Amino acid sequence: MAYTVPKLKSFTPAALDKAAEKLLASLKLEAAAVKNEADWKVFRDRWMARKNGVLTEINDLWLKAAPKEAKREVGQRVNELKAAVTATVEKARTGVTIAPAPAVAKVGAVRPSVSVEPAALDITLPGNRRPLGAEHPVIKTMHEIVSVFRNLGYSVEEGPVIETDYYNFEALNFPPNHPARDTQDTLFIARQESKPQRDRLLLRTHTSPVQIRTMEKMKPPVRIVIPGKVHRNDPPDASHSPMFHQVEGLAVDANITFCDLKGTLDHAMKALFGSSVKTSFRPSFFPFTEPSAEMMVSCFICGGSGKRGSEPCRPCKQTGWIEILGCGMVDPNVYGFVDYDPKKVSGFAFGMGADRIAILKYGVDDIQLFFNGDVRFLEQFG
Ligand code: DAH
C-alpha cells in the first residue's frame, strides 16, 4: 500500500527514528519503480508538491504538531528528511529517459550541443518579444487634461517637487503662521531650522508654486498648464495617498475677467468629460485667489440625476454634481511678489487632482491601485 504520513503519538528520538526509517524505505521503493518521465513527475509531485506532498505533510503533522520541547529535534529530523527526499527525487530523474526537446531552435538561441536536424530548424520563428509597456492611467489622464489646454494655446511648465517655503506658501499669499497653511498637511524636510523660514525645504503640497516661478521669469501675457507630483501628510487609504498628482493652470493678461475663467473651464470640462456636462461654481477660499471658487461638474456617470437605475449614484453621492477643482482670480497681493502691476493685469488660476479624475473616469475604487505597481491592474489600461 502507498505510504501515508502518520500522525506521531510520541516525539521521542526513538519514535522519530522509527517514523523516519519507514518514510525512507517507502521513498526508496517508489524511486526504484520510476520507469519513465511521466512516472517521475508523479513521484516528484507525490513527495514534493507544495500542497499535500509528503514533505509538506511531515512539516504539518510532525514539526508543527511537535510539543515545544521537541521542536528542535523534530526540526532537525525533518530537515534531514527533506534533503534525502530532494536528493532521491533528483537522482531518480537521471535514471529515466527524458523525452527529447522538440528539435527546433529559436533564432538567437544558444546552439544546443546535441546536433539538430537541419530540416527542423525554423529560422522564421520570431525571437523573444518583450511586452510593451503602457501609459499609466494617471499620467494618461494628466496628458489628456494638458492637451485640452494646449489646444487653447497654453504652454506647459514644470517645477521642483522639493520646494521652498517661499514658493509653496509665502509668495502665494500664505504668510508665516497663517491658518490656511494648516489645510495643506505639509511634509517638511528635516534639519532646516538654521535657515530663514522662506528658504526651508518641504515637499510641495500643490503645483501652485510653479505659478510664481513662471511669473518670475515671464512677463504677461501668461497662459500655462502645470502637471506634476505633490505630497501631503495623508495616511494612505482608498481615497488618499501621501503622493498624488495635480494639474494647475494660470492665465494672466490685460482685462482677464471671471467670465474668461468660467468660459475656459466650462469648455475644458466638456472636452474632458463630454459635451453634455454642465459646470457650476460656488464660493470658496484660497489665499492666492480672490474671489475663489470650487467648480462642480454635473455627474458624468449618472448624467446628473443622482441615480443609476434604481440604485443611488455613488461617485456623486446622489447629488448629481462632482467637485472637480479649485479656482479663482489671482489675488493682487500675488502680483506684488513677482513684479507684475496689479493695475495693469489680471488673471485666473485653477488646480485639479489628476488621480481623482482618473478614478472617476475609469471607475477605480481605490487610489492605492494606481501606485502598487501590480501589472495585472495596470495592463488593463494598455
Ligand atoms: N492649490 C490648491 C490646492 O491644492 C488648488 C487650487 C485652488 C489651485 C485654486 C489654484 C486655484 O490655482 O486658483 O488645494
Short mmCIF file of C-alpha atoms and ligand atoms in Angstrom, two decimals:
data_model
loop_
_atom_site.label_atom_id
_atom_site.label_comp_id
_atom_site.label_asym_id
_atom_site.label_seq_id
_atom_site.Cartn_x
_atom_site.Cartn_y
_atom_site.Cartn_z
CA MET A 1 0.00 0.00 0.00
CA ALA A 2 1.23 3.53 -0.74
CA TYR A 3 2.93 5.27 2.13
CA THR A 4 0.97 7.92 4.01
CA VAL A 5 2.45 10.23 6.61
CA PRO A 6 1.23 9.12 10.04
CA LYS A 7 0.42 11.41 12.92
CA LEU A 8 3.03 10.91 15.65
CA LYS A 9 1.89 9.82 19.09
CA SER A 10 5.33 10.20 20.59
CA PHE A 11 8.15 12.60 19.70
CA THR A 12 10.99 10.79 21.44
CA PRO A 13 14.19 10.23 19.40
CA ALA A 14 13.37 6.52 19.19
CA ALA A 15 9.87 7.20 17.84
CA LEU A 16 11.30 9.69 15.35
CA ASP A 17 13.91 7.16 14.20
CA LYS A 18 11.22 4.64 13.53
CA ALA A 19 9.00 7.05 11.62
CA ALA A 20 11.94 8.29 9.54
CA GLU A 21 13.01 4.76 8.73
CA LYS A 22 9.58 3.89 7.37
CA LEU A 23 9.44 7.04 5.31
CA LEU A 24 12.89 6.45 3.78
CA ALA A 25 12.10 2.83 2.98
CA SER A 26 8.98 3.87 1.05
CA LEU A 27 10.93 6.62 -0.69
CA LYS A 28 13.50 4.10 -1.91
CA LEU A 29 10.89 1.64 -3.10
CA GLU A 30 8.95 4.28 -5.02
CA ALA A 31 12.12 5.73 -6.56
CA ALA A 32 13.04 2.29 -7.83
CA ALA A 33 9.66 1.95 -9.51
CA VAL A 34 10.12 5.11 -11.62
CA LYS A 35 10.45 3.99 -15.25
CA ASN A 36 9.77 6.99 -17.43
CA GLU A 37 9.28 10.72 -17.24
CA ALA A 38 5.57 10.52 -16.55
CA ASP A 39 6.25 8.21 -13.58
CA TRP A 40 8.93 10.54 -12.37
CA LYS A 41 6.60 13.55 -12.40
CA VAL A 42 4.01 11.67 -10.38
CA PHE A 43 6.76 10.57 -7.98
CA ARG A 44 8.13 14.12 -7.65
CA ASP A 45 4.71 15.63 -7.01
CA ARG A 46 3.73 12.99 -4.50
CA TRP A 47 6.79 13.77 -2.40
CA MET A 48 7.47 17.40 -3.11
CA ALA A 49 4.25 19.15 -4.16
CA ARG A 50 3.62 22.17 -2.04
CA LYS A 51 0.07 21.10 -1.49
CA ASN A 52 -0.31 17.65 0.09
CA GLY A 53 3.19 16.48 -0.85
CA VAL A 54 4.84 14.19 1.72
CA LEU A 55 7.33 16.94 2.67
CA THR A 56 4.51 19.38 3.35
CA GLU A 57 2.73 16.76 5.39
CA ILE A 58 5.70 15.94 7.61
CA ASN A 59 6.08 19.65 8.15
CA ASP A 60 2.46 19.93 9.24
CA LEU A 61 1.93 16.60 11.03
CA TRP A 62 5.34 16.24 12.65
CA LEU A 63 7.04 19.60 13.04
CA LYS A 64 4.04 21.84 13.61
CA ALA A 65 2.39 19.29 15.88
CA ALA A 66 5.52 18.70 17.99
CA PRO A 67 5.46 19.94 21.59
CA LYS A 68 7.67 22.91 22.27
CA GLU A 69 10.49 20.98 23.91
CA ALA A 70 10.74 18.53 20.98
CA LYS A 71 10.60 21.17 18.21
CA ARG A 72 14.36 21.49 17.84
CA GLU A 73 14.94 17.77 17.50
CA VAL A 74 11.97 17.25 15.17
CA GLY A 75 13.02 20.25 13.08
CA GLN A 76 16.45 18.73 12.53
CA ARG A 77 14.98 15.38 11.51
CA VAL A 78 12.50 16.97 9.16
CA ASN A 79 15.33 18.93 7.52
CA GLU A 80 17.36 15.76 7.06
CA LEU A 81 14.39 14.03 5.53
CA LYS A 82 13.79 16.98 3.19
CA ALA A 83 17.37 16.76 1.98
CA ALA A 84 17.07 13.00 1.48
CA VAL A 85 13.79 13.31 -0.45
CA THR A 86 15.10 16.11 -2.66
CA ALA A 87 18.27 14.18 -3.47
CA THR A 88 16.37 10.97 -4.22
CA VAL A 89 13.88 12.73 -6.47
CA GLU A 90 16.71 14.39 -8.37
CA LYS A 91 18.59 11.15 -8.72
CA ALA A 92 15.52 9.29 -9.93
CA ARG A 93 15.34 11.70 -12.84
CA THR A 94 18.77 10.86 -14.16
CA GLY A 95 17.67 7.24 -14.38
CA VAL A 96 14.77 7.90 -16.75
CA THR A 97 14.96 8.69 -20.41
CA ILE A 98 13.75 12.19 -20.83
CA ALA A 99 11.67 12.90 -23.90
CA PRO A 100 13.84 14.86 -26.36
CA ALA A 101 13.09 18.53 -26.65
CA PRO A 102 11.32 19.47 -29.89
CA ALA A 103 14.03 19.65 -32.49
CA VAL A 104 13.61 23.27 -33.48
CA ALA A 105 15.83 26.07 -32.32
CA LYS A 106 14.75 29.65 -31.91
CA VAL A 107 16.69 32.24 -33.81
CA GLY A 108 19.29 33.65 -31.49
CA ALA A 109 19.10 30.73 -29.08
CA VAL A 110 22.35 29.21 -27.92
CA ARG A 111 23.09 26.30 -30.20
CA PRO A 112 22.48 23.11 -28.26
CA SER A 113 25.39 20.72 -28.06
CA VAL A 114 23.31 17.87 -29.48
CA SER A 115 23.00 18.06 -33.21
CA VAL A 116 19.78 19.49 -34.54
CA GLU A 117 18.20 18.07 -37.67
CA PRO A 118 18.74 20.84 -40.24
CA ALA A 119 15.30 20.30 -41.74
CA ALA A 120 13.67 21.07 -38.42
CA LEU A 121 15.41 24.42 -37.89
CA ASP A 122 12.77 27.07 -38.45
CA ILE A 123 14.56 30.36 -38.81
CA THR A 124 11.30 32.19 -39.45
CA LEU A 125 10.21 31.79 -35.84
CA PRO A 126 10.08 35.16 -34.14
CA GLY A 127 12.61 36.00 -31.43
CA ASN A 128 11.62 36.66 -27.85
CA ARG A 129 9.42 39.71 -27.71
CA ARG A 130 9.45 41.93 -24.67
CA PRO A 131 5.96 43.07 -23.73
CA LEU A 132 5.41 46.74 -24.48
CA GLY A 133 4.51 48.90 -21.51
CA ALA A 134 1.54 51.26 -21.50
CA GLU A 135 0.94 54.78 -20.28
CA HIS A 136 0.00 54.79 -16.59
CA PRO A 137 -3.69 55.75 -16.16
CA VAL A 138 -2.84 58.79 -14.03
CA ILE A 139 -0.20 60.02 -16.48
CA LYS A 140 -2.63 59.38 -19.33
CA THR A 141 -5.26 61.49 -17.56
CA MET A 142 -2.73 64.28 -16.98
CA HIS A 143 -1.81 64.21 -20.66
CA GLU A 144 -5.47 64.47 -21.63
CA ILE A 145 -6.03 67.46 -19.35
CA VAL A 146 -2.85 69.13 -20.57
CA SER A 147 -3.75 68.61 -24.21
CA VAL A 148 -7.14 70.30 -23.75
CA PHE A 149 -5.32 73.43 -22.60
CA ARG A 150 -2.53 73.13 -25.17
CA ASN A 151 -5.25 73.27 -27.81
CA LEU A 152 -6.31 76.61 -26.29
CA GLY A 153 -2.76 77.94 -26.69
CA TYR A 154 -1.46 77.23 -23.19
CA SER A 155 2.15 76.10 -22.78
CA VAL A 156 3.42 73.54 -20.27
CA GLU A 157 5.58 74.44 -17.28
CA GLU A 158 7.04 72.24 -14.57
CA GLY A 159 8.76 72.89 -11.28
CA PRO A 160 10.61 71.12 -8.47
CA VAL A 161 8.88 68.65 -6.16
CA ILE A 162 11.20 69.68 -3.30
CA GLU A 163 10.20 73.30 -2.86
CA THR A 164 10.98 76.18 -0.53
CA ASP A 165 8.55 77.62 1.99
CA TYR A 166 8.66 80.83 -0.05
CA TYR A 167 7.29 79.36 -3.28
CA ASN A 168 4.92 76.85 -1.71
CA PHE A 169 3.42 79.34 0.72
CA GLU A 170 4.72 82.86 1.21
CA ALA A 171 4.62 84.13 -2.37
CA LEU A 172 1.18 82.54 -2.75
CA ASN A 173 -0.03 84.86 -0.01
CA PHE A 174 0.12 82.34 2.84
CA PRO A 175 2.05 84.49 5.37
CA PRO A 176 4.09 82.63 8.05
CA ASN A 177 1.73 81.22 10.68
CA HIS A 178 -1.35 81.88 8.56
CA PRO A 179 -4.04 79.30 9.44
CA ALA A 180 -4.59 78.48 5.74
CA ARG A 181 -1.23 76.64 5.89
CA ASP A 182 -2.90 74.07 8.13
CA THR A 183 -5.12 72.94 5.27
CA GLN A 184 -2.06 71.67 3.40
CA ASP A 185 -0.76 68.88 5.73
CA THR A 186 2.81 69.58 4.75
CA LEU A 187 5.72 67.14 4.79
CA PHE A 188 8.76 69.20 5.81
CA ILE A 189 12.36 68.22 5.07
CA ALA A 190 14.25 67.65 8.34
CA ARG A 191 17.00 69.89 9.78
CA GLN A 192 16.05 73.15 8.10
CA GLU A 193 15.73 75.17 11.32
CA SER A 194 19.00 77.05 10.87
CA LYS A 195 17.72 78.62 7.62
CA PRO A 196 15.41 81.63 7.38
CA GLN A 197 11.83 80.32 7.13
CA ARG A 198 11.39 81.26 3.48
CA ASP A 199 14.37 79.08 2.44
CA ARG A 200 13.33 75.98 4.36
CA LEU A 201 12.64 72.96 2.16
CA LEU A 202 9.46 70.90 2.03
CA LEU A 203 7.69 68.58 -0.38
CA ARG A 204 5.40 70.82 -2.39
CA THR A 205 1.79 70.36 -1.35
CA HIS A 206 0.39 71.68 -4.62
CA THR A 207 1.54 72.69 -8.11
CA SER A 208 0.67 76.35 -7.42
CA PRO A 209 4.31 77.35 -6.64
CA VAL A 210 5.06 76.93 -10.36
CA GLN A 211 2.70 79.89 -10.97
CA ILE A 212 5.18 82.07 -9.07
CA ARG A 213 8.27 80.52 -10.67
CA THR A 214 6.81 81.13 -14.13
CA MET A 215 5.67 84.70 -13.49
CA GLU A 216 9.16 85.49 -12.15
CA LYS A 217 10.72 84.57 -15.48
CA MET A 218 7.93 85.54 -17.92
CA LYS A 219 6.14 88.83 -18.50
CA PRO A 220 2.39 88.82 -19.25
CA PRO A 221 0.60 87.53 -21.23
CA VAL A 222 0.98 84.16 -19.48
CA ARG A 223 -1.06 81.07 -20.27
CA ILE A 224 0.34 77.92 -18.72
CA VAL A 225 -0.64 74.46 -17.50
CA ILE A 226 1.45 72.73 -14.86
CA PRO A 227 1.17 68.96 -14.41
CA GLY A 228 3.06 67.43 -11.51
CA LYS A 229 3.52 65.34 -8.44
CA VAL A 230 2.64 66.69 -4.98
CA HIS A 231 2.82 65.32 -1.44
CA ARG A 232 0.78 65.67 1.72
CA ASN A 233 0.91 64.05 5.11
CA ASP A 234 -2.20 61.92 4.48
CA PRO A 235 -2.12 58.29 5.58
CA PRO A 236 -2.87 56.06 2.60
CA ASP A 237 -6.41 54.70 2.25
CA ALA A 238 -8.85 54.11 -0.61
CA SER A 239 -9.16 57.82 -1.39
CA HIS A 240 -5.89 59.28 -0.03
CA SER A 241 -2.27 58.89 -0.93
CA PRO A 242 0.70 60.81 0.52
CA MET A 243 1.81 61.28 -3.11
CA PHE A 244 -0.64 62.35 -5.78
CA HIS A 245 -0.86 64.47 -8.93
CA GLN A 246 -2.28 67.84 -9.84
CA VAL A 247 -2.74 69.90 -12.96
CA GLU A 248 -2.60 73.63 -12.37
CA GLY A 249 -3.45 76.43 -14.76
CA LEU A 250 -2.75 80.15 -14.91
CA ALA A 251 -3.78 82.86 -17.35
CA VAL A 252 -2.65 86.46 -16.80
CA ASP A 253 -3.14 89.28 -19.30
CA ALA A 254 -4.82 92.67 -19.62
CA ASN A 255 -8.56 92.58 -18.88
CA ILE A 256 -9.00 88.95 -17.91
CA THR A 257 -12.25 88.52 -16.01
CA PHE A 258 -14.17 85.87 -14.09
CA CYS A 259 -16.17 85.33 -17.32
CA ASP A 260 -12.97 84.16 -19.02
CA LEU A 261 -12.37 81.77 -16.13
CA LYS A 262 -15.87 80.32 -16.39
CA GLY A 263 -15.83 80.06 -20.17
CA THR A 264 -12.40 78.42 -20.26
CA LEU A 265 -13.13 75.87 -17.55
CA ASP A 266 -16.57 75.06 -18.89
CA HIS A 267 -15.03 74.36 -22.30
CA ALA A 268 -12.27 72.23 -20.72
CA MET A 269 -14.75 70.08 -18.79
CA LYS A 270 -16.84 69.48 -21.91
CA ALA A 271 -13.69 68.47 -23.78
CA LEU A 272 -12.70 66.10 -20.97
CA PHE A 273 -15.99 64.55 -19.91
CA GLY A 274 -18.29 65.03 -22.90
CA SER A 275 -20.23 67.96 -24.35
CA SER A 276 -23.32 67.37 -22.25
CA VAL A 277 -21.71 68.10 -18.84
CA LYS A 278 -22.61 71.30 -17.05
CA THR A 279 -20.45 73.29 -14.65
CA SER A 280 -21.38 75.17 -11.52
CA PHE A 281 -19.32 77.43 -9.27
CA ARG A 282 -19.63 78.05 -5.57
CA PRO A 283 -17.67 80.43 -3.36
CA SER A 284 -14.57 79.14 -1.60
CA PHE A 285 -11.31 80.40 -0.17
CA PHE A 286 -7.70 80.13 -1.31
CA PRO A 287 -5.12 82.69 -0.12
CA PHE A 288 -3.79 83.28 -3.64
CA THR A 289 -7.11 83.92 -5.38
CA GLU A 290 -9.81 86.50 -4.73
CA PRO A 291 -12.61 85.75 -5.28
CA SER A 292 -12.12 81.97 -5.07
CA ALA A 293 -14.44 79.20 -6.15
CA GLU A 294 -14.91 75.48 -6.25
CA MET A 295 -16.12 74.18 -9.55
CA MET A 296 -18.58 71.32 -9.80
CA VAL A 297 -19.24 69.24 -12.90
CA SER A 298 -22.60 67.59 -13.43
CA CYS A 299 -22.05 63.90 -12.74
CA PHE A 300 -20.91 62.28 -15.99
CA ILE A 301 -21.62 58.86 -14.52
CA CYS A 302 -25.35 59.26 -13.77
CA GLY A 303 -25.92 62.21 -16.10
CA GLY A 304 -26.73 64.47 -13.13
CA SER A 305 -29.75 62.53 -11.92
CA GLY A 306 -28.06 61.20 -8.75
CA LYS A 307 -29.30 57.70 -9.62
CA ARG A 308 -28.15 54.75 -11.68
CA GLY A 309 -31.32 52.88 -12.46
CA SER A 310 -32.92 52.36 -9.10
CA GLU A 311 -29.54 52.50 -7.29
CA PRO A 312 -28.09 55.69 -5.77
CA CYS A 313 -25.10 57.04 -7.75
CA ARG A 314 -22.06 56.68 -5.52
CA PRO A 315 -19.42 58.86 -7.26
CA CYS A 316 -21.60 61.98 -6.87
CA LYS A 317 -23.14 60.85 -3.57
CA GLN A 318 -26.58 61.19 -5.18
CA THR A 319 -26.17 64.95 -5.62
CA GLY A 320 -25.76 64.88 -9.40
CA TRP A 321 -22.59 67.03 -9.03
CA ILE A 322 -18.92 66.21 -8.61
CA GLU A 323 -16.45 68.69 -7.15
CA ILE A 324 -13.60 68.79 -9.58
CA LEU A 325 -11.29 71.75 -8.95
CA GLY A 326 -10.43 74.93 -7.07
CA CYS A 327 -10.08 78.20 -8.94
CA GLY A 328 -10.31 81.95 -8.72
CA MET A 329 -8.99 85.34 -9.86
CA VAL A 330 -5.32 85.77 -8.95
CA ASP A 331 -5.12 87.81 -5.73
CA PRO A 332 -3.45 91.21 -6.42
CA ASN A 333 -1.10 90.53 -3.48
CA VAL A 334 0.45 87.69 -5.50
CA TYR A 335 1.44 90.10 -8.29
CA GLY A 336 3.41 92.04 -5.67
CA PHE A 337 5.74 89.04 -5.27
CA VAL A 338 6.54 88.78 -8.99
CA ASP A 339 6.77 92.40 -10.06
CA TYR A 340 3.56 92.48 -12.05
CA ASP A 341 1.46 95.62 -11.87
CA PRO A 342 -1.98 94.68 -10.49
CA LYS A 343 -3.41 97.87 -12.01
CA LYS A 344 -2.45 96.70 -15.49
CA VAL A 345 -3.00 92.97 -15.40
CA SER A 346 -5.50 90.47 -14.08
CA GLY A 347 -5.82 86.72 -14.37
CA PHE A 348 -7.29 83.48 -13.20
CA ALA A 349 -5.88 80.24 -11.85
CA PHE A 350 -7.16 76.75 -11.20
CA GLY A 351 -5.91 73.47 -9.82
CA MET A 352 -7.29 69.93 -10.02
CA GLY A 353 -6.38 66.48 -8.73
CA ALA A 354 -5.47 64.21 -11.64
CA ASP A 355 -5.71 60.98 -9.63
CA ARG A 356 -9.26 61.78 -8.56
CA ILE A 357 -10.26 62.49 -12.14
CA ALA A 358 -8.64 59.21 -13.25
CA ILE A 359 -10.57 57.37 -10.51
CA LEU A 360 -13.84 58.84 -11.77
CA LYS A 361 -13.05 58.31 -15.45
CA TYR A 362 -12.02 54.68 -15.06
CA GLY A 363 -14.37 53.70 -12.22
CA VAL A 364 -11.47 52.68 -9.94
CA ASP A 365 -12.46 52.25 -6.29
CA ASP A 366 -9.07 52.51 -4.58
CA ILE A 367 -6.37 55.12 -5.32
CA GLN A 368 -3.71 52.73 -3.96
CA LEU A 369 -4.17 50.55 -7.05
CA PHE A 370 -2.50 53.28 -9.09
CA PHE A 371 0.69 53.12 -7.08
CA ASN A 372 1.11 49.46 -6.06
CA GLY A 373 2.67 48.61 -9.41
CA ASP A 374 0.58 45.47 -9.89
CA VAL A 375 0.89 44.64 -13.59
CA ARG A 376 -2.49 42.86 -13.60
CA PHE A 377 -4.15 46.17 -12.75
CA LEU A 378 -2.00 48.38 -14.96
CA GLU A 379 -2.16 46.24 -18.11
CA GLN A 380 -5.92 46.86 -18.30
CA PHE A 381 -5.11 50.38 -19.44
CA GLY A 382 -2.79 49.35 -22.29
N1 DAH B 1 -3.54 74.69 -4.86
C1 DAH B 1 -4.87 74.36 -4.43
C2 DAH B 1 -4.83 73.09 -3.58
O1 DAH B 1 -4.03 72.24 -3.85
C3 DAH B 1 -5.80 74.17 -5.61
C4 DAH B 1 -6.04 75.45 -6.30
C5 DAH B 1 -7.12 76.24 -5.95
C6 DAH B 1 -5.18 75.89 -7.30
C7 DAH B 1 -7.37 77.43 -6.57
C8 DAH B 1 -5.43 77.10 -7.94
C9 DAH B 1 -6.52 77.87 -7.55
O2 DAH B 1 -4.62 77.58 -8.88
O3 DAH B 1 -6.74 79.05 -8.17
O4 DAH B 1 -5.58 72.96 -2.66
#
